[in-house]
Structures are given as structure tokens and as C-alpha cells.
Short mmCIF file of C-alpha atoms and ligand atoms in Angstrom, two decimals:
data_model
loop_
_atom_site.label_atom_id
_atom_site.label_comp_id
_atom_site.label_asym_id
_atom_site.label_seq_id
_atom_site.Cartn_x
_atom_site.Cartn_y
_atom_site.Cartn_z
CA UNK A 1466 11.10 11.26 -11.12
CA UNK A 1467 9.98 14.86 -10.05
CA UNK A 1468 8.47 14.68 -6.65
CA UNK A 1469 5.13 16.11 -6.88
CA UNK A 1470 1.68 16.22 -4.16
CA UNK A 1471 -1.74 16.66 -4.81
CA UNK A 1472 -2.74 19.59 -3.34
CA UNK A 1473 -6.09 21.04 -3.16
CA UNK A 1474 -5.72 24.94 -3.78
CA UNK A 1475 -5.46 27.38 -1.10
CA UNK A 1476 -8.26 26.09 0.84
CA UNK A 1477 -6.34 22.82 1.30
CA UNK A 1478 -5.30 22.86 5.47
CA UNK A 1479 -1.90 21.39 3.62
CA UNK A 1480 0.10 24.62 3.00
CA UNK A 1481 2.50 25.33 0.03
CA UNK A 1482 5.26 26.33 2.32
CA UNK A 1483 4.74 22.50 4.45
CA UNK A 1484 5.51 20.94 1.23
CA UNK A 1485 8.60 22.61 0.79
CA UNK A 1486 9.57 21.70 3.76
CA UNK A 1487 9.04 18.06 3.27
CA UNK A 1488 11.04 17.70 -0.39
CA UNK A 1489 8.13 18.39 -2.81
CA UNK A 1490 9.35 20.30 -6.20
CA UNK A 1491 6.38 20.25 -7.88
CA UNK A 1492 2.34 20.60 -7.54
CA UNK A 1493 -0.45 18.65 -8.92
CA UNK A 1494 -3.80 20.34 -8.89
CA UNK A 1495 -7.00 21.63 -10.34
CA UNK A 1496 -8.92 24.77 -10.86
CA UNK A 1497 -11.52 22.69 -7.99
CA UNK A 1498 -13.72 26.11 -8.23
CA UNK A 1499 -14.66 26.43 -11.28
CA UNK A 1500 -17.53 23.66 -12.12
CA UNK A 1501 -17.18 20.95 -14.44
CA UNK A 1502 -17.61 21.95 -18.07
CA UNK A 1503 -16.64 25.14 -17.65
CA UNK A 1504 -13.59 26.99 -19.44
CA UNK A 1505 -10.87 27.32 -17.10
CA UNK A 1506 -9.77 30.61 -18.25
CA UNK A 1507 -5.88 31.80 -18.96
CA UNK A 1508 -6.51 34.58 -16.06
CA UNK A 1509 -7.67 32.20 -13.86
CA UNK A 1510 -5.05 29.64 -14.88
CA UNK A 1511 -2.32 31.86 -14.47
CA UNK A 1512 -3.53 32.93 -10.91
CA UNK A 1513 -3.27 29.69 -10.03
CA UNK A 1514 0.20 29.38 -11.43
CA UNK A 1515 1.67 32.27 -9.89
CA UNK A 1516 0.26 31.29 -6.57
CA UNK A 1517 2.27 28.09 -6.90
CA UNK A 1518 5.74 29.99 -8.05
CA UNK A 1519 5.54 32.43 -5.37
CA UNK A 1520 5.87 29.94 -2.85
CA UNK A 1521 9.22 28.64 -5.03
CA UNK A 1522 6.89 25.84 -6.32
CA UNK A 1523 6.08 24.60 -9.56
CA UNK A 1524 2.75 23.70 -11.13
CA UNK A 1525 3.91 19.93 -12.48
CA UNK A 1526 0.46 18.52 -13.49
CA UNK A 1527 -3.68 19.07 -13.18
CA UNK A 1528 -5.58 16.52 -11.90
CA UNK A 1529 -8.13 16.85 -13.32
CA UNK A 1530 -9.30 18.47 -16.27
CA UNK A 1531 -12.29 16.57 -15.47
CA UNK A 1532 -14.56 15.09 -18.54
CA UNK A 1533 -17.93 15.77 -18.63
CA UNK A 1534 -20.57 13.23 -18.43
CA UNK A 1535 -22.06 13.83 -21.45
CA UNK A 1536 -18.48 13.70 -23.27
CA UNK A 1537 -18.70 9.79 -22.59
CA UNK A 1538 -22.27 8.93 -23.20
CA UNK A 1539 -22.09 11.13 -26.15
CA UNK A 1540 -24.72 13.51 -25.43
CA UNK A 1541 -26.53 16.10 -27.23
CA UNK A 1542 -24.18 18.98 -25.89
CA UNK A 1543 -20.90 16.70 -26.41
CA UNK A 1544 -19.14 18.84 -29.13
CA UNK A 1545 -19.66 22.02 -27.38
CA UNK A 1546 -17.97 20.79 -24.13
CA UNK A 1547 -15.39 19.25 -25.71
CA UNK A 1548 -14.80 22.79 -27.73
CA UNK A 1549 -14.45 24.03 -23.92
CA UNK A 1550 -12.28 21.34 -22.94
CA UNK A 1551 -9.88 22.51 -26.03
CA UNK A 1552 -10.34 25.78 -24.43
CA UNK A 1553 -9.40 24.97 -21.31
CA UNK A 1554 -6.27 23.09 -22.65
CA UNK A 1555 -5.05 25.94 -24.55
CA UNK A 1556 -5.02 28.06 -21.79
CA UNK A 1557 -3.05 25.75 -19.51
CA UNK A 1558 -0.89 24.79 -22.84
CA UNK A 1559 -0.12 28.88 -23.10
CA UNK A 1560 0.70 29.15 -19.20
CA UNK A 1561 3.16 26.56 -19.74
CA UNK A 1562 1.03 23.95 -17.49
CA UNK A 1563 1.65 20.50 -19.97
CA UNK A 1564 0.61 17.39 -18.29
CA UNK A 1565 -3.19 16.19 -17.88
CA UNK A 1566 -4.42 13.63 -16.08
CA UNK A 1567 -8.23 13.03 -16.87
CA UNK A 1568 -9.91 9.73 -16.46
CA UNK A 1569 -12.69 7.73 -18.28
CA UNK A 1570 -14.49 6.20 -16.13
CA UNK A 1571 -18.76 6.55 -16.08
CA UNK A 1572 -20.71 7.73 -13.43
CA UNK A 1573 -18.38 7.17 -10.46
CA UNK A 1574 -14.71 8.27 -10.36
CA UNK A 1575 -13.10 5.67 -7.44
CA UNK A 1576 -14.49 3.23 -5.54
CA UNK A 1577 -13.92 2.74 -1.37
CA UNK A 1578 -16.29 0.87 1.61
CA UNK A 1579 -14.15 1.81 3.52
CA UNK A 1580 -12.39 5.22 4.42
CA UNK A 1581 -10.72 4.79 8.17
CA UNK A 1582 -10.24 0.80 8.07
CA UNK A 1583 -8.13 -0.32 11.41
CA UNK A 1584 -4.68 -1.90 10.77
CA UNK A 1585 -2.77 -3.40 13.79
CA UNK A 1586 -0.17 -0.99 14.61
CA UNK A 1587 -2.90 1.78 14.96
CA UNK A 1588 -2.86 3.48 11.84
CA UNK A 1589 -6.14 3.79 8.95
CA UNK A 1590 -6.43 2.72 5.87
CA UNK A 1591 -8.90 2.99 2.80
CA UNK A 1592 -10.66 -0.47 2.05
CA UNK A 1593 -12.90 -2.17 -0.55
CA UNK A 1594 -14.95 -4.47 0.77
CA UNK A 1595 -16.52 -6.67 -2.00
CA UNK A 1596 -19.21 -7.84 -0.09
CA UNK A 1597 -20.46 -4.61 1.13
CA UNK A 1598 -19.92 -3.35 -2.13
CA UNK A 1599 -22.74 -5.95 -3.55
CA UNK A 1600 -24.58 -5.12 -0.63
CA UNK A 1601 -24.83 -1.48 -1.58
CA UNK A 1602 -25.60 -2.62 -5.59
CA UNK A 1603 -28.07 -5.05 -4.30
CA UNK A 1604 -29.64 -3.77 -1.77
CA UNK A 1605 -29.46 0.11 -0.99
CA UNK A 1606 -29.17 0.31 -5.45
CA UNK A 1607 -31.69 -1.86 -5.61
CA UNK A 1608 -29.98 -2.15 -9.17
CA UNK A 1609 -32.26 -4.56 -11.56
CA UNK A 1610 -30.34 -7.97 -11.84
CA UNK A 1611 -27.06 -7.07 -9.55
CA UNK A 1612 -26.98 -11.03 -8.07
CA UNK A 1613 -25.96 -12.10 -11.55
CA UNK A 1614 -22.64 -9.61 -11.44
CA UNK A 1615 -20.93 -11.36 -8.18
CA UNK A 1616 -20.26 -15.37 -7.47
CA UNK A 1617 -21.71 -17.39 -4.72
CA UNK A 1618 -18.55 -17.06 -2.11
CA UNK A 1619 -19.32 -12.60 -2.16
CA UNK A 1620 -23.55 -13.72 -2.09
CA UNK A 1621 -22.92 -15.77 0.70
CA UNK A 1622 -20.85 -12.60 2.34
CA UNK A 1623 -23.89 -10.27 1.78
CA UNK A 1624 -26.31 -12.76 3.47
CA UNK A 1625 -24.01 -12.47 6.00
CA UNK A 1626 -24.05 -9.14 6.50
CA UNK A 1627 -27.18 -8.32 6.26
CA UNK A 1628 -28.69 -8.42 9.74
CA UNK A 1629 -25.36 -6.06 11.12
CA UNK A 1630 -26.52 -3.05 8.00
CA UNK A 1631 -28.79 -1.14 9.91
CA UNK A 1632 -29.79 2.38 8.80
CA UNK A 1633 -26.75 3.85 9.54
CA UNK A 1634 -24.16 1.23 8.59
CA UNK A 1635 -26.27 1.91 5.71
CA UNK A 1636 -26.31 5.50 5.45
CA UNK A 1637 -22.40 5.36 6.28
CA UNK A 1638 -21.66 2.89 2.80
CA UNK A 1639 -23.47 5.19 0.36
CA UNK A 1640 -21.36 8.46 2.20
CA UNK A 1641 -18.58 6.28 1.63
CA UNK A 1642 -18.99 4.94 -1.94
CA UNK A 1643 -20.83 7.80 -3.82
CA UNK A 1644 -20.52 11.32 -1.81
CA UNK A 1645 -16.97 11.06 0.30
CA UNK A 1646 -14.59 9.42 -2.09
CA UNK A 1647 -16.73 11.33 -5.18
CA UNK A 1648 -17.65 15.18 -4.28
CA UNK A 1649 -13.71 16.35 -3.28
CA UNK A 1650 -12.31 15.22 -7.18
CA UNK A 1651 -14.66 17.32 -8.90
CA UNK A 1652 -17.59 14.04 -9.26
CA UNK A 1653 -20.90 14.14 -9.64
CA UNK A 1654 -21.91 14.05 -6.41
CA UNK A 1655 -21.00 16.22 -3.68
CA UNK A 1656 -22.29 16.66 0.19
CA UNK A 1657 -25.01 19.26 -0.63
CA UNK A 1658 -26.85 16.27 -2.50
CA UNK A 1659 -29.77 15.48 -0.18
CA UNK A 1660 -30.72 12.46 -2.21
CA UNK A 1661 -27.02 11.12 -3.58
CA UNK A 1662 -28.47 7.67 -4.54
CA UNK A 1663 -31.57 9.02 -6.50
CA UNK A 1664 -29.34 10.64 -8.14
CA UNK A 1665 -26.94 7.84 -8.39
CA UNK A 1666 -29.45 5.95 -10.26
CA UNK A 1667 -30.35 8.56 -12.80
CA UNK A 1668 -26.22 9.24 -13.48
CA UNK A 1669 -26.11 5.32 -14.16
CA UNK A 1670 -29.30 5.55 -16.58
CA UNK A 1671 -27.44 7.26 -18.64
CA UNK A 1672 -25.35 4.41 -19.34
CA UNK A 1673 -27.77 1.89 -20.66
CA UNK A 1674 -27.66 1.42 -23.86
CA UNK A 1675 -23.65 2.17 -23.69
CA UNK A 1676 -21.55 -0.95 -24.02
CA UNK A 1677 -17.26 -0.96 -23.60
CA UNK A 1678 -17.11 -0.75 -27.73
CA UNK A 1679 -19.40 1.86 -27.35
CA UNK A 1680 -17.48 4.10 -24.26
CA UNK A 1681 -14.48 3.03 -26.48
CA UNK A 1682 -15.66 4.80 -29.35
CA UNK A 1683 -16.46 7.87 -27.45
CA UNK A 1684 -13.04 8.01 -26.03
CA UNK A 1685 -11.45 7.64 -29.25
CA UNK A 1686 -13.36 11.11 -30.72
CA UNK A 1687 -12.70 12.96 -27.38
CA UNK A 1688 -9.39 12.10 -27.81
CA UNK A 1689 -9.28 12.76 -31.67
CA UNK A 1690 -10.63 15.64 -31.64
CA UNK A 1691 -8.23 17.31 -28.85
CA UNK A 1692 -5.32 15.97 -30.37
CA UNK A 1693 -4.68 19.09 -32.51
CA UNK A 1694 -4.24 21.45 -29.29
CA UNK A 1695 -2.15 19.01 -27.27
CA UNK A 1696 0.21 18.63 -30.38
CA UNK A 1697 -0.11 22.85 -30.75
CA UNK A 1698 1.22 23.25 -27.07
CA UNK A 1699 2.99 19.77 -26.39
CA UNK A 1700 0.37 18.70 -23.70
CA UNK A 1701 0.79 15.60 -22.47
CA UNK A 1702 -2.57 14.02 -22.16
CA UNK A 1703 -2.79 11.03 -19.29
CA UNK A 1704 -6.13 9.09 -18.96
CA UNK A 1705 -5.84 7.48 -15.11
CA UNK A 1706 -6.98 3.69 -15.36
CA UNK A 1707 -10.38 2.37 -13.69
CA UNK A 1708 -10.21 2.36 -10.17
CA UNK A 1709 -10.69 -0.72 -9.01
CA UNK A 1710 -10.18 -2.07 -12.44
CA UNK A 1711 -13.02 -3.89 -12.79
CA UNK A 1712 -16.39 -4.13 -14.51
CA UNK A 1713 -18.61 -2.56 -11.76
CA UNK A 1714 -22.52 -1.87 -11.33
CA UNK A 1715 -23.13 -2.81 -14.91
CA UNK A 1716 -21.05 0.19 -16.35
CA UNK A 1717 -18.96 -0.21 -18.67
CA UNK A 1718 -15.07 0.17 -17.84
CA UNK A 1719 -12.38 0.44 -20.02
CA UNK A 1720 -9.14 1.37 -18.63
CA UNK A 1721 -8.74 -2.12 -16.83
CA UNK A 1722 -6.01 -3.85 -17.70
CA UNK A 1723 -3.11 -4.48 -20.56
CA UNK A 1724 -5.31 -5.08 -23.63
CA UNK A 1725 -7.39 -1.94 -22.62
CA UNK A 1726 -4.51 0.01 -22.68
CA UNK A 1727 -2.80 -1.13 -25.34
CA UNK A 1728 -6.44 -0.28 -27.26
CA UNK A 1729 -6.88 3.25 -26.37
CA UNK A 1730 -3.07 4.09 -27.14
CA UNK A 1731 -3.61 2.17 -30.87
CA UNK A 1732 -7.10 3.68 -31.34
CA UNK A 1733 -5.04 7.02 -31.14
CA UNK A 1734 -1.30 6.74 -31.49
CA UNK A 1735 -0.02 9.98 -30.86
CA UNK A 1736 2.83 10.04 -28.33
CA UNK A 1737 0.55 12.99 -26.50
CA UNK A 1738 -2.17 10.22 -25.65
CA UNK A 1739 -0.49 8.71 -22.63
CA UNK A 1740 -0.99 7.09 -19.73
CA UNK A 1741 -1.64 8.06 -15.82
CA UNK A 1742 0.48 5.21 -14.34
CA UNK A 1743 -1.78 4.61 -11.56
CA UNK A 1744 -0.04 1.68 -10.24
CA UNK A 1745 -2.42 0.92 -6.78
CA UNK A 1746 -5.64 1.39 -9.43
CA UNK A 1747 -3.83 -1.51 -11.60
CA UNK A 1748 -2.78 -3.87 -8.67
CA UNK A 1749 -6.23 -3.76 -7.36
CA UNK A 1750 -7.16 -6.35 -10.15
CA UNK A 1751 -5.66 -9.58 -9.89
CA UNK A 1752 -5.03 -9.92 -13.39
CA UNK A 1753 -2.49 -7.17 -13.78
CA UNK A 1754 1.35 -8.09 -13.53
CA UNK A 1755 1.53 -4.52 -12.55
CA UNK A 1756 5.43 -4.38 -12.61
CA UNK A 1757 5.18 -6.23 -16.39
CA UNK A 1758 2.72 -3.42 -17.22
CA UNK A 1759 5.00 -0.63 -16.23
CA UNK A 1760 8.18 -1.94 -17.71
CA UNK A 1761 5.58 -2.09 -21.22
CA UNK A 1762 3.97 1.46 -21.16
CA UNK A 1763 6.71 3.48 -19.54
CA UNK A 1764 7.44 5.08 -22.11
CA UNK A 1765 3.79 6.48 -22.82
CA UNK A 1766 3.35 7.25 -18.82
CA UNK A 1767 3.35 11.02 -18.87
CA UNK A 1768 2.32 10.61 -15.07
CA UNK A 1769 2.90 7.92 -12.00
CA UNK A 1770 0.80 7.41 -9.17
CA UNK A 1771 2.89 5.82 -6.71
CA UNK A 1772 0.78 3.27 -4.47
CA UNK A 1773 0.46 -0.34 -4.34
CA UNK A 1774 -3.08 -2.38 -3.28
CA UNK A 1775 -2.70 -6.20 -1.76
CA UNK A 1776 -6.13 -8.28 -3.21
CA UNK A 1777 -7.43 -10.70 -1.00
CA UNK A 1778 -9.00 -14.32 -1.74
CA UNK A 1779 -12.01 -12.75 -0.94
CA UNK A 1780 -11.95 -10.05 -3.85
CA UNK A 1781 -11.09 -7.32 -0.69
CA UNK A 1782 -8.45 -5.27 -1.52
CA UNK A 1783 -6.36 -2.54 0.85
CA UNK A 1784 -3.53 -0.12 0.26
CA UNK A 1785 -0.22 -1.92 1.25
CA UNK A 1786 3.31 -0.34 2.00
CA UNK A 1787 5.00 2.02 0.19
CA UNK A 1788 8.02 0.13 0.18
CA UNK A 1789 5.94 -3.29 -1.24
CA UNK A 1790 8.45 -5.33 -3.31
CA UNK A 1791 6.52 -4.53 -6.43
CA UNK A 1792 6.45 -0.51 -5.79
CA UNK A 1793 10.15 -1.02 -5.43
CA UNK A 1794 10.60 -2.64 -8.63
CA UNK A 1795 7.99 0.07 -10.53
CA UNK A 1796 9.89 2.99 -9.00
CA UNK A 1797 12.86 1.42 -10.15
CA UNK A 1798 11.60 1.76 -13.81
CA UNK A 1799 10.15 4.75 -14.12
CA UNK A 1800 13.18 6.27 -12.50
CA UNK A 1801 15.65 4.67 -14.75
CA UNK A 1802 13.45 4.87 -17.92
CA UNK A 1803 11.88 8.31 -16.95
CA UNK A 1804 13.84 10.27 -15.28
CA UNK A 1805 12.02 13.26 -14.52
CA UNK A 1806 8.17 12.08 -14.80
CA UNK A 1807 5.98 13.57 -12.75
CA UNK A 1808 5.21 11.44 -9.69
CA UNK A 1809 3.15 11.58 -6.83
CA UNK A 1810 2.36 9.37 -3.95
CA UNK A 1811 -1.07 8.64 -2.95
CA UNK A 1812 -3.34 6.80 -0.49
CA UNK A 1813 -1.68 6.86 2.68
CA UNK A 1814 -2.86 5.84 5.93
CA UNK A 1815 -4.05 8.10 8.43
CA UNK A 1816 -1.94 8.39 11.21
CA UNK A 1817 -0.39 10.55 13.57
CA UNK A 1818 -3.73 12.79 14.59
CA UNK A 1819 -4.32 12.78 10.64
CA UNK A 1820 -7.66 11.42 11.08
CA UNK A 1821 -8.98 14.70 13.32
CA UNK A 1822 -8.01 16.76 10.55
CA UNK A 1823 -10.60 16.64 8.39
CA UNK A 1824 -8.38 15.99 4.95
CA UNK A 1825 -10.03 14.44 1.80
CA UNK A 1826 -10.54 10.59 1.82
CA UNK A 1827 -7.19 9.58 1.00
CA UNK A 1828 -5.05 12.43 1.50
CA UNK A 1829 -3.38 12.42 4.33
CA UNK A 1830 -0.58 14.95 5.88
CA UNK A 1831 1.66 11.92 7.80
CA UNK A 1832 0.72 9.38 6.12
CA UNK A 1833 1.72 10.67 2.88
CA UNK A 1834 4.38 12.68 3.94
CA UNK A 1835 6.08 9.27 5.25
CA UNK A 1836 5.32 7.60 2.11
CA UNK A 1837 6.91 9.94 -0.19
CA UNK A 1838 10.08 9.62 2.08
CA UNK A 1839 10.26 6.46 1.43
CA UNK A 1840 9.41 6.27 -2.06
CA UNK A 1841 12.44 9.29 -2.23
CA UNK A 1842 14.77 6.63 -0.50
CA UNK A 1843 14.13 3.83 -2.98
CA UNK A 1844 14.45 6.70 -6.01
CA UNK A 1845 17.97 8.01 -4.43
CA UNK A 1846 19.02 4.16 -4.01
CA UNK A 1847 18.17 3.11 -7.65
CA UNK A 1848 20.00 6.45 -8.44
CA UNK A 1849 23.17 5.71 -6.59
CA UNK A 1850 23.02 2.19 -7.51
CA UNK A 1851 22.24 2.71 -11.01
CA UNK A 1852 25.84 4.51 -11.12
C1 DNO B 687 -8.43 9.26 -6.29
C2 DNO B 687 -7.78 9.63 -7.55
C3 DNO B 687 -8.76 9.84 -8.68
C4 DNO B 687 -8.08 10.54 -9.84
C5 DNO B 687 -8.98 10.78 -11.01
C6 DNO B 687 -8.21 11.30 -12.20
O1 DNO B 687 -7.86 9.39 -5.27
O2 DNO B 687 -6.79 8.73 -7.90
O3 DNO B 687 -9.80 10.64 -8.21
O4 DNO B 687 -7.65 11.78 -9.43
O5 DNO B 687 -9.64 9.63 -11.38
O6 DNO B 687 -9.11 11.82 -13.12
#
């Protein structure tokens, strides 16, 4: 696999020439300027570009081309922003820039309680707390008939909790759930929002009268009617799968799990309609055999997200190792079956003065650099082994 890092332009504290130094060949980034729904023009695209190659890099893969809103409620304006989107594609298509990751999800991109959770041997770690989860749905959402989405173990959790969530354990789960983990990956919400969970509210609106079928269907004319560029320039399109994968504040979510995938590659079956192998996203629902599902859609992964989640009996679920069992067998895969795929690891702890730094909620300098040495050392093992 190529060994790629998320980088967040040249704002991003993480320089081009530290990645270098640490084995990355090639970048995966976004035009994070120019607002959502815009046109990312070639000029702008080839800035970017050149940027990246003059620091002996290359540009591997954009995360995101983010998809409007209004693209998967199918709103009024939907067919002129997807005519931008097409835009925007052919512009990266003619710079040579090939493989897309996008996702589907409504209203809320990932979901986190936690962003600096403390392990044992010192280190941080994102978390999802179920029950404080519930607790934000049900009580900060106020969101009409939230009890009935959770069982009586997770209720019992939330009584629980109740009398510690003052105002700012409070104030600290919405920055956490809807502004931290959302405003950095191009969401809907960002930190200038002075109200982020009036807003919230209105954002999920917009989904009520929108069932799975229904988000289905509107994925399957986004992705019809883009199909005609990506096959123009050979771009790769790869849809990243719900994070966590799991039917969540009544919205409807439909990148979940092997049947879901399996639909939205049938519903379009052009080898350009791919998959963002996201395989911490997957393993945070105890129904995926993520290691089956990788060995199944390999071969329509244009992309591979390189991070494994441990679920608790509780419904909890944390990052785990990079060198987990199963992330050893998925690495194994992808590099023997796709050699060369883009792949990048993600959600690392925070260690090593990381946490002073300031970096997006997830993207650590140590943590990740540490992980993507050891993911390199199980790629160079299958290699040698493989021989
Ligand atoms: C979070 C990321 C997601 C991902 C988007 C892709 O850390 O995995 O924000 O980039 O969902 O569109």
C-alpha cells in the first residue's frame, strides 16, 4: 500500500518536510478553504498540487470533496451543487488528483464523547461513550422520543450519570460531539457557532421525512449522475462508511455494514464507485467481521483507513492498537490484493506532549507517527513473507 497522512494544508503545525522524514510518499487532503459547495477551481487545485510536489510529495487522495447537505435530503438547489461537484471533480481529474473519499452520512460526519480519554500507560485516546451519548440525545437534544432508540442497561447508565453532568460536563459533550470532532472536516458546524445545538436541531429537521430507502435513493442519483466525469478522468470515487456504524439520533445511516455496502456498489456498479475502507468506522459495530468484509470488497477499496476500535459489553467503544490481530490480518490483504492502495493511518493516541499541541481531534503527530511505523512493519513483513 502507498503510505499516505492526512494533512491539513499549510496551516497544519504538521509540516510537509516532517512527513518526509517519517516515510510518508503520499498526501491526503482537501481544499479546507474554500466552503462547502463551492467549485474547487483547477488554479486553485493545482496550487495545492504543486505545493505538495515541491516538497518531493505527492497528492495521493482528497478527503473530502465534501457533499452538500442538500445533495442528501434532495433539496431544491440539489442539481446545481451536484453540477459543482462535477466541476470540482473535473478539475482534480485534469490535475491528475484521482481518488475521492466523500462520505454519506446526514447531519453529523463522526461521532466521539470523548476526545483525551486516559489509558493506563499515560497516553489519550478518543472514546464513545454510549451512555453519554443518550444523555446528550435525551437530555441536552431534548430530541422528541430518544428513550425508545437505546435499551434499559444504556437508560440505566444515563440515570446514572445524571447528577455528575453539570453545566460544563455539559457544555464539554456538545463541544465534543457536534463542534470539535465536526468543524475541522469541513461539517456543518464549526467553533464560530454561538448556538451549535440550535442549530443541530434545525440540520436534523431536515431529515424527517427521509427514511434509509429514501437517503439510498439520493445516493444512487448523486452517484449516477457523476459517474460520467469519474469514468472521463478515471476518478476513483470512495464513499467512507458511517462512523460509528450505527443508526444514530433518528437519522438515517446507510453505510453500516455488509448488506449496505454490497447495496450502494449494486445500485451503481461501476468499478469507479468504490469504497473508503475505513476499517476502525466498521469494527466499531459489533456486527461487522471486519477482516471477512475486507477480504470481500478489496477489490472495490480505492482507499484504506488503517485503525481498529475494541466494542465493549456496554456498547462503549475505543481505538485499540495498531498492531490488533485483526489490523494485522486487514493489512495483510490489502497489501497482497492491493498493492499500491492508498492508505493512511488514523486515530492515534495522544502522546508524547501531543496533547499541548493543539492538533485536530484525532490527529496526532506521535501518536500517528508511531502507528504508521508499525503498520509499515506489518506491510514490509507480509512483503518479505509473501516471497
Ligand atoms: C474522521 C474522518 C472522517 C472522514 C470523512 C470522509 O476522522 O474519518 O471525518 O474524513 O467522513 O468524508
Amino acid at each position: 500500500m502507498e503510505k499516505t497522512w492526512r494533512w491539513f494544508g499549510p496551516n497544519d503545525k504538521i509540516t510537509l518536510d516532517m512527513l518526509r522524514q517519517i516515510g510518508v510518499e503520499g498526501i491526503v487532503t482537501a481544499l479546507h478553504h474554500i466552503p462547502n459547495g463551492e467549485v474547487w477551481s483547477f488554479e486553485e487545485v493545482m496550487k495545492m498540487k504543486d505545493y505538495i510536489e515541491s516538497h518531493g510529495l505527492r497528492w495521493s487522495v482528497v478527503e473530502s470533496l465534501p457533499v452538500c447537505e442538500s445533495i442528501k435530503y434532495a433539496g431544491p438547489d440539489r442539481d446545481e451543487l451536484i453540477e459543482k461537484y462535477k466541476e470540482s471533480l473535473a478539475n482534480l481529474g485534469r490535475a491528475g488528483v484521482k481518488t475521492i473519499c466523500y462520505n454519506f452520512m446526514p447531519v453529523l460526519d463522526w461521532a466521539r464523547t470523548d476526545l483525551d480519554y486516559p489509558n493506563p500507560d499515560g497516553t489519550t485516546n478518543l472514546y464513545f461513550n454510549r451512555a453519554e451519548f443518550a444523555y446528550f440525545d435525551i437530555y441536552i437534544l431534548r430530541r422528541e422520543g430518544a428513550e425508545k432508540d437505546y435499551d434499559a442497561e444504556t437508560l440505566r447508565r444515563v440515570e446514572e450519570l445524571k447528577p455528575r453532568m453539570d453545566k460544563e460536563a455539559e457544555r464539554r459533550l456538545v463541544e465534543n460531539i457536534i463542534v470539535k470532532t465536526q468543524g475541522f472536516v469541513n461539517g456543518n458546524i464549526s467553533e464560530n457557532d454561538l448556538e451549535p445545538v440550535e442549530k443541530f436541531r434545525e440540520l436534523l429537521a431536515l431529515y424527517k421525512d427521509i427514511d434509509a430507502d429514501g437517503l439510498r435513493a439520493n445516493m444512487k442519483y448523486f452517484l449516477e449522475a457523476i459517474m460520467p466525469v469519474c469514468n472521463e478522468y478515471d476518478i476513483n470515487m470512495c464513499v467512507h462508511p458511517d462512523d460509528p456504524p450505527l443508526q444514530i439520533l433518528g437519522l438515517p445511516r446507510i453505510v453500516t455494514c455488509d448488506a449496505d455496502i454490497r447495496a450502494f456498489l449494486d445500485a451503481v456498479p461501476d468499478p469507479h464507485n468504490g469504497l473508503t475502507f475505513c476499517a476502525g468506522s466498521l469494527s466499531a459495530g459489533t456486527h461487522n467481521d471486519v477482516v471477512e468484509l475486507a477480504r470481500k470488497y478489496a477489490s472495490r477499496t480505492h482507499f484504506v483507513h488503517a485503525r481498529i476500535c475494541n466494542v465493549m459489553p456496554s456498547g462503549d467503544f475505543k481505538e485499540s492498537s495498531h498492531l490488533d490481530p485483526r489490523l494485522v490480518e486487514i493489512v495483510k490483504i490489502f497489501e497482497t490484493e492491493r498493492p499500491g492502495v492508498p492508505m493512511r493511518v488514523d486515530h492515534a493516541p495522544l502522546m508524547l506532549g501531543d496533547g499541548e499541541m493543539g492538533y485536530n481531534a484525532g490527529y496526532s503527530f506521535h501518536g500517528r507517527m508511531l502507528a504508521l511505523g508499525m503498520v509499515g512493519g506489518i506491510m514490509a513483513a507480509v512483503n518479505t513473507l509473501n516471497k
